Amino acid sequence: MPTAKTADTDIFKRRESEARSYCRSFPTVFTKASGSLMTDEAGRDYIDFLAGCSSLNYGHNDPDMKAALIDHIAADGIAHGLDMYTTQKAAFLNAFERLILKPRGMDYKVMMTGPTGTNAVEAAIKLARKVTGRRNIVAFTNAFHGMTMGSLALTGNSGKREGAGGGSLADVTHMPFENAMDDKDTLEYIEWVLENPSSGMDDPAAFIVEPVQGEGGLNAASKEWLQGIQRLARKHGALFIIDDIQAGIGRTGTYFSTEEFGLDPDMITQAKSFSGMGLPFAALLIKPQHDIWKPAEHNGTFRGNTHAFVTARVALEKFWADDAFQKEVQRKSAILRQRLEQIAALLPGATLKGRGMMRGIDVGSGDLAGRICATCFDNGLIIETSGAHDEVVKVLAALTIPDEIFTKGLDILQDAVRACAGSNQIAAE
Amino acid sequence: MPTAKTADTDIFKRRESEARSYCRSFPTVFTKASGSLMTDEAGRDYIDFLAGCSSLNYGHNDPDMKAALIDHIAADGIAHGLDMYTTQKAAFLNAFERLILKPRGMDYKVMMTGPTGTNAVEAAIKLARKVTGRRNIVAFTNAFHGMTMGSLALTGNSGKREGAGGGSLADVTHMPFENAMDDKDTLEYIEWVLENPSSGMDDPAAFIVEPVQGEGGLNAASKEWLQGIQRLARKHGALFIIDDIQAGIGRTGTYFSTEEFGLDPDMITQAKSFSGMGLPFAALLIKPQHDIWKPAEHNGTFRGNTHAFVTARVALEKFWADDAFQKEVQRKSAILRQRLEQIAALLPGATLKGRGMMRGIDVGSGDLAGRICATCFDNGLIIETSGAHDEVVKVLAALTIPDEIFTKGLDILQDAVRACAGSNQIAAE
Amino acid sequence: MPTAKTADTDIFKRRESEARSYCRSFPTVFTKASGSLMTDEAGRDYIDFLAGCSSLNYGHNDPDMKAALIDHIAADGIAHGLDMYTTQKAAFLNAFERLILKPRGMDYKVMMTGPTGTNAVEAAIKLARKVTGRRNIVAFTNAFHGMTMGSLALTGNSGKREGAGGGSLADVTHMPFENAMDDKDTLEYIEWVLENPSSGMDDPAAFIVEPVQGEGGLNAASKEWLQGIQRLARKHGALFIIDDIQAGIGRTGTYFSTEEFGLDPDMITQAKSFSGMGLPFAALLIKPQHDIWKPAEHNGTFRGNTHAFVTARVALEKFWADDAFQKEVQRKSAILRQRLEQIAALLPGATLKGRGMMRGIDVGSGDLAGRICATCFDNGLIIETSGAHDEVVKVLAALTIPDEIFTKGLDILQDAVRACAGSNQIAAE
Amino acid sequence: MPTAKTADTDIFKRRESEARSYCRSFPTVFTKASGSLMTDEAGRDYIDFLAGCSSLNYGHNDPDMKAALIDHIAADGIAHGLDMYTTQKAAFLNAFERLILKPRGMDYKVMMTGPTGTNAVEAAIKLARKVTGRRNIVAFTNAFHGMTMGSLALTGNSGKREGAGGGSLADVTHMPFENAMDDKDTLEYIEWVLENPSSGMDDPAAFIVEPVQGEGGLNAASKEWLQGIQRLARKHGALFIIDDIQAGIGRTGTYFSTEEFGLDPDMITQAKSFSGMGLPFAALLIKPQHDIWKPAEHNGTFRGNTHAFVTARVALEKFWADDAFQKEVQRKSAILRQRLEQIAALLPGATLKGRGMMRGIDVGSGDLAGRICATCFDNGLIIETSGAHDEVVKVLAALTIPDEIFTKGLDILQDAVRACAGSNQIAAE
């Protein structure tokens, strides 16, 4: 049933900017979604292995969040309150403190930045500079931190950087991520640069790192490497910032992606699945001693998002009140790893990437990866690529995905890989 | 009734960053809102003359938007669809084309940037640089365009700029806004700088201007001055960008704040009231010939916000299908001007600022303005200051405010001015 | 006798970079020079009204400097001593202290920067930033401070700035020089920008100003304006830097160009005529309290130039031991002004520019000015243009020029103006 | 004989900036110099193993250069001719073409930049940016290219960089020099960064490299590594710039320091010994196809230095007309290497650094190196340290040094090392 072909996409072509992107990979018009299924106007269902790029860790339209949000709206609950005190913000903060911070022995202030990830990142680097009086930020190869000028300077991708049109992306040093180069440890190199007073690298205000590089190819840093980066940061008077926007909030199996790594970051960014329901919502967690902002020194009209306070609170209460969800995610992660190993075995040279429910297969070429994803879509699976060369087929299923749908999606992926492998003698080059 | 004193704000003090701000002026906990009234936990109602800093032009929780949004959620309508094609985006774009663009003879592509104003501004300046191959952007004194590094470089306020912590705010030239200096025309100066090849100003990629500077003190540019800026931009190969985030969407009496000025901007930013209901939502309108973005060259997880597509469409259909709303706003603007003139007359030296339903009184000192607003709040009116020295008491009532509430709010303001004037012999210095 | 036509300039065309410039205006090959005359290989003498762009204020090859330098070389005096202590440096510093600083009641440390003007300027702005902890430097429209990246950022000329090839020229705000715009006072504007906390101008580390803008069109700042700039600098915690490279060392009639203006600059740059004989030599004078350099924090191989120490000392002793030379320069300045007035009268719309022996005529167009200078050269006078549009014919005769040669040169200029005026009905447009 | 103690250095302490440096290591007042000896006011001779930091490769006051310069001055030869054509510049350029360029099959245009090394470097990076339309320059760890803002951005040393006072040192990526890290080849890393489109490194306009890092610790790059850098530059559309300011002009045994490496750089900088006699003089050699400067697009008052043209020509004719001098330098280089090996053997852990007549000993600590140099000076030898930690004792004798003086100097060094080694159980740590 050639749904996509009949979808009326004229209005988008006529009126939406050429910057639009995912719609090009999934050329149909979606109209509703529930759990791990999206439905288009022709009534066709698609299994969602993209999950809003990890913004829908709890699936689409979780019924409890829906209900709470509908109740809130129906009762004339605040929709937009700037950053005034609201009942809903209080409830969210109380839940965050009780269910997330306290059980983990964490003491952070929550900064309601603008409701996008890039805004949380911008706030983090501005604050790191204020706290340290230094300007240089260390970011990593293949990093993705956002598209506004401050975050874009941290981002590695040259295609994204060219979007700056030549605007200055200064005050950042890019260092090699773990194993960036053929499994060589990069900590030693980074340490050498930091400790050589003639390296040309100015003293850093902060290191900012994604524990798993979502856009950069599902590169997962090890506990030891992240501890090493934190140690170098401490030793050199720099702050240590975890950008947990894509890897956090359960995606790797724990609320924060590095909970089991024994780290103590100075700041942690939150966005994507932070609202629970995919609403725009972001925050920066700040160690109290670094919370030296003056009132409104970083502000924004949509700081906080009262609808998101409501759904985010429900998400915390529903999924993080005990360890059941976490265990379930870990169970599914094991399934995912096992199935991806089987699938990767179909492609000579293909390798597994990622961690937890944030895994994929490096198939060796962006062209092949693209063909696999297109084949999946034809067969009812929404899935995307990642990596510097788009060479990684990335599985970002909802953490709540039912086993049967998960299996069905992985079957579609396996079939697509098998089909494309046949026409692709050499997977990796 | 000392509501504020009994409000439980401990959680905010304990867990929310020091960056929080409006809550400091309005020390109570709000729980619901409707139209032009906000209600706190103690059940006290406040008249809202802040309207989410112009994000709630249609008031809180418009019943039609509420209903449509509840229906959408209840039906498992998409909450988060990245930038895929959705029924809801199509409906919004069709409405925007039919009700806004076509009647005004405008031909723009709509770029769904991240859902915050600063993201739309960042996209605009990045694109202007790409289009022209130039780096320098002309912004104006007292401008406010956002807090991410690209937008912050455009922003005039030194307190905000210090938030950058020393990060580079380069590639921007600030020029004096109209009448910035004692009613002297500044066009002549700007033209001289542009035409002097030894002025030290690099050729600009764009001029970006707020037709009414909302944060900068309600400075309203004239038709002639804006035409002059557009003419200079054209003459010097620069793009002309209207930042209509605060002044647009009816605030000055027409959908775009400069509709009656005969301008033809290359880009226009939209945010704040764009969703109709105060949901995070922003866009950049781009002349088709400048829409040279590559797919995803500027992206963001929350590009578009499907809930906002729903409410924004309702807002367009409800308020902009004919000229009734526009006329109503113009009627209220006249009332506002008249009342503010009376109020200003109570303060020697006070002057009127702004345009349409975006007006205020320059009372000559931030201290006095602050006392007036605090007095208003004690008497049930939410109102804020603006300006480089916070010296302007700013009225940003919802455009839909009923006359009796509007009058009551203005009465509270008048009483507060009278009370504070008594203790303030010299209003302006 | 068409000397220029027969000059063998092949080697230059073959091997010298296209960046070469003055040689294009004066297409002959010079071989020797004495006082105010330069002689080419064909034996033709030219009167020199360019004087090395003010580097030869004492004329070419002053016999006393020559003799001292020959003696020094013959005796194996140090030619290059890095910045070690030398007898010659001591003698120079003693003379500078005794003849220049003490009589004027000035207390400055002398920093031997690299021997070019731009190096002194770079040292000045680096130090100003170190002293204040601020980054922004205020420079002026039409300013010229040099071509290395730090100085180039201060320079106004767009042609020069394009030489940066897009390298970042940040951390500088250009402000209008006195009367830059139709005789309007610009101090008021500058003060307004400084005092408006939302002007977008970051707090300045320093103001750097040429008392007479040599390259920018012989714009001479008044005592009142410079005092105003100094006052604004002091009030706003910025240093006040006089760039006296072209206007200093007698050019305006006193050793420093602002001696009679009651100023107290924090730093003063010296170069061009500082060696007396045209040898590369530059220095930065620094108020002792600002001399916070660490050893070698700004260095350079040719810091100081021992040959220049010798000739510079002779220059000080010969010309500045009493006020005879100063009076003589002032006498000649009066002659120059009078003659230029007569000459300007030949050209409708032409105006006088400059001060002291640094004067010229704004003839209204670069094309006309270029033709006048070319005509002069054909008649044995070396003279150049200045200004944003090369519209000023600039007289920079040696201060030691004998009256008869001075008169002869001015006669050639007058004839050239008359000749060109005939073919140029409208001088100024 | 405690000469230094009686030297009258009051004037320097009173009037010279704290930035002065070498004089602190050599606390006496020099008055004359000849060949490899410097003489102080007390008549004491010092052997010069510093040679103006390689600016005096032909020794002090070469008799032929002296004679030619005296003749030139006596005959009223041009001292300062801006960049006009002069007989002396023609003679120099002809000699440079005939004796340097042609025999080596090189085709370069000569750009007379300001007469300091940093000016040549600034011109090089500006031109590289103009030619490529790119902004980023690759420089290397431990690099030293000068102290003006453009060159300082390339320089690795943090102490020097701090001199910028926070001014922006942007548009540069520092890469590890060969063997920077424990003998690991760094080419592979650099190639990986260049070829990873998500490395965060913007496409480079140029690579600039010192074949032997003079200030950075006498790190000598191999033929293979430099060929690798050139290959990477070519492959990635970047220019390849050799900064030969300290290593060139015979210092390593050939005129250019990389003559025998089969390289074909796009630009080469010249300064330090370029004048032959230590006069300020610098140039940039540019491949003709890259010489796209507009006239005066990079200029400077002291472009060229006519006295230097005279002495530089003599130097070329005297030392580079045949290969005798080159062979002599190579003979002395062998002596130097042999003696330094013997001396290094006195210090456990000490290693040899450098190449040709640009060699030293890494003694493992700046403290020890400093004590060795101080002991040398007490015994009549001028010698300095180098390296990120000042840990290298650096021998930069004149290339013309007579064997007996060379031996005597090396004996003093050997004695000093032996003396200091006794009091320093552990040389390297």
Short mmCIF file of N, CA, C and O in Angstrom, two decimals, chain C residues 53-54 210-215 217-220 245-248 250-253 257 329 333 336 340 353-360 394-397 399:
data_model
loop_
_atom_site.label_atom_id
_atom_site.label_comp_id
_atom_site.label_asym_id
_atom_site.label_seq_id
_atom_site.Cartn_x
_atom_site.Cartn_y
_atom_site.Cartn_z
N CYS C 53 56.70 59.32 5.38
CA CYS C 53 55.43 59.38 6.13
C CYS C 53 55.67 59.84 7.55
O CYS C 53 55.17 59.23 8.51
N SER C 54 56.46 60.86 7.68
CA SER C 54 56.75 61.45 8.99
C SER C 54 57.83 60.68 9.75
O SER C 54 58.06 60.93 10.92
N GLU C 210 44.80 58.89 17.72
CA GLU C 210 45.83 59.68 17.07
C GLU C 210 45.41 61.15 17.17
O GLU C 210 44.35 61.50 16.64
N PRO C 211 46.21 62.00 17.77
CA PRO C 211 45.82 63.42 17.87
C PRO C 211 45.61 64.06 16.50
O PRO C 211 44.73 64.90 16.35
N VAL C 212 46.41 63.65 15.53
CA VAL C 212 46.13 64.02 14.14
C VAL C 212 46.14 62.72 13.35
O VAL C 212 47.13 62.00 13.36
N GLN C 213 45.04 62.42 12.69
CA GLN C 213 44.96 61.16 11.95
C GLN C 213 45.70 61.29 10.63
O GLN C 213 45.19 61.87 9.67
N GLY C 214 46.90 60.72 10.59
CA GLY C 214 47.76 60.90 9.42
C GLY C 214 47.23 60.21 8.19
O GLY C 214 47.13 60.81 7.11
N GLU C 215 46.89 58.94 8.32
CA GLU C 215 46.40 58.20 7.16
C GLU C 215 44.93 58.49 6.91
O GLU C 215 44.44 58.35 5.80
N GLY C 217 43.23 61.18 6.90
CA GLY C 217 42.81 62.41 6.25
C GLY C 217 43.23 63.66 6.99
O GLY C 217 42.63 64.73 6.81
N LEU C 218 44.29 63.57 7.80
CA LEU C 218 44.81 64.74 8.53
C LEU C 218 43.73 65.39 9.39
O LEU C 218 43.65 66.62 9.47
N ASN C 219 42.93 64.55 10.01
CA ASN C 219 41.93 65.07 10.94
C ASN C 219 42.62 65.39 12.26
O ASN C 219 43.18 64.51 12.89
N ALA C 220 42.57 66.66 12.65
CA ALA C 220 43.25 67.10 13.88
C ALA C 220 42.23 67.27 14.99
O ALA C 220 41.28 68.05 14.87
N ILE C 245 52.56 58.14 16.85
CA ILE C 245 53.55 57.61 15.92
C ILE C 245 53.76 58.54 14.73
O ILE C 245 54.89 58.81 14.35
N GLN C 246 52.68 59.05 14.19
CA GLN C 246 52.85 59.93 13.03
C GLN C 246 52.85 61.40 13.41
O GLN C 246 53.57 62.20 12.80
N ALA C 247 52.11 61.76 14.44
CA ALA C 247 52.00 63.18 14.78
C ALA C 247 53.07 63.65 15.76
O ALA C 247 53.28 64.86 15.91
N GLY C 248 53.73 62.71 16.40
CA GLY C 248 54.67 63.10 17.44
C GLY C 248 56.04 63.50 16.92
O GLY C 248 56.26 63.62 15.72
N GLY C 250 57.79 66.26 17.10
CA GLY C 250 57.97 67.56 16.47
C GLY C 250 57.04 67.88 15.34
O GLY C 250 56.91 69.04 14.94
N ARG C 251 56.38 66.90 14.82
CA ARG C 251 55.60 67.10 13.59
C ARG C 251 54.55 68.21 13.75
O ARG C 251 54.32 68.99 12.83
N THR C 252 53.94 68.32 14.91
CA THR C 252 52.92 69.36 15.07
C THR C 252 53.49 70.62 15.72
O THR C 252 52.76 71.58 15.96
N GLY C 253 54.79 70.58 16.02
CA GLY C 253 55.40 71.78 16.58
C GLY C 253 55.98 71.59 17.97
O GLY C 253 56.77 72.41 18.44
N SER C 257 52.66 65.51 20.36
CA SER C 257 51.72 66.33 19.60
C SER C 257 50.65 66.97 20.47
O SER C 257 49.91 67.82 20.01
N VAL C 329 59.97 75.11 13.90
CA VAL C 329 58.90 74.31 13.31
C VAL C 329 57.60 75.11 13.30
O VAL C 329 56.85 75.11 12.33
N SER C 333 55.36 76.10 10.21
CA SER C 333 53.94 75.69 10.18
C SER C 333 53.07 76.85 9.72
O SER C 333 52.11 76.67 8.97
N LEU C 336 53.38 77.19 6.07
CA LEU C 336 52.66 76.11 5.40
C LEU C 336 51.16 76.40 5.37
O LEU C 336 50.51 76.26 4.33
N LEU C 340 49.04 76.91 1.99
CA LEU C 340 47.97 75.96 1.67
C LEU C 340 46.64 76.68 1.53
O LEU C 340 45.78 76.30 0.71
N LYS C 353 43.22 70.87 6.07
CA LYS C 353 43.20 69.83 7.09
C LYS C 353 44.52 69.88 7.87
O LYS C 353 45.54 70.34 7.36
N GLY C 354 44.49 69.33 9.09
CA GLY C 354 45.73 69.11 9.81
C GLY C 354 46.18 70.21 10.72
O GLY C 354 45.43 71.16 11.02
N ARG C 355 47.41 70.10 11.17
CA ARG C 355 47.93 70.95 12.23
C ARG C 355 49.45 70.95 12.13
O ARG C 355 50.04 69.95 11.73
N GLY C 356 50.08 72.06 12.50
CA GLY C 356 51.54 72.14 12.51
C GLY C 356 52.11 71.88 11.13
O GLY C 356 51.61 72.38 10.12
N MET C 357 53.11 71.04 11.08
CA MET C 357 53.73 70.69 9.80
C MET C 357 53.13 69.39 9.25
O MET C 357 53.78 68.64 8.54
N MET C 358 51.89 69.18 9.60
CA MET C 358 51.16 67.98 9.20
C MET C 358 49.83 68.46 8.65
O MET C 358 48.80 68.36 9.29
N ARG C 359 49.91 69.02 7.46
CA ARG C 359 48.73 69.68 6.89
C ARG C 359 48.49 69.22 5.47
O ARG C 359 49.40 68.74 4.80
N GLY C 360 47.29 69.48 5.01
CA GLY C 360 46.98 69.15 3.64
C GLY C 360 45.71 69.83 3.19
O GLY C 360 45.13 70.64 3.93
N LYS C 394 48.56 65.72 1.00
CA LYS C 394 49.16 65.80 2.33
C LYS C 394 50.61 66.29 2.23
O LYS C 394 51.41 65.70 1.52
N VAL C 395 50.92 67.34 2.96
CA VAL C 395 52.30 67.85 2.98
C VAL C 395 52.97 67.38 4.28
O VAL C 395 52.58 67.78 5.37
N LEU C 396 53.95 66.50 4.12
CA LEU C 396 54.71 66.03 5.27
C LEU C 396 56.20 66.32 5.03
O LEU C 396 57.02 65.41 5.00
N ALA C 397 56.51 67.59 4.83
CA ALA C 397 57.90 67.95 4.59
C ALA C 397 58.72 67.70 5.86
O ALA C 397 58.18 67.67 6.97
N LEU C 399 60.85 68.64 8.93
CA LEU C 399 60.75 69.84 9.76
C LEU C 399 61.96 70.74 9.57
O LEU C 399 61.93 71.92 9.91
#
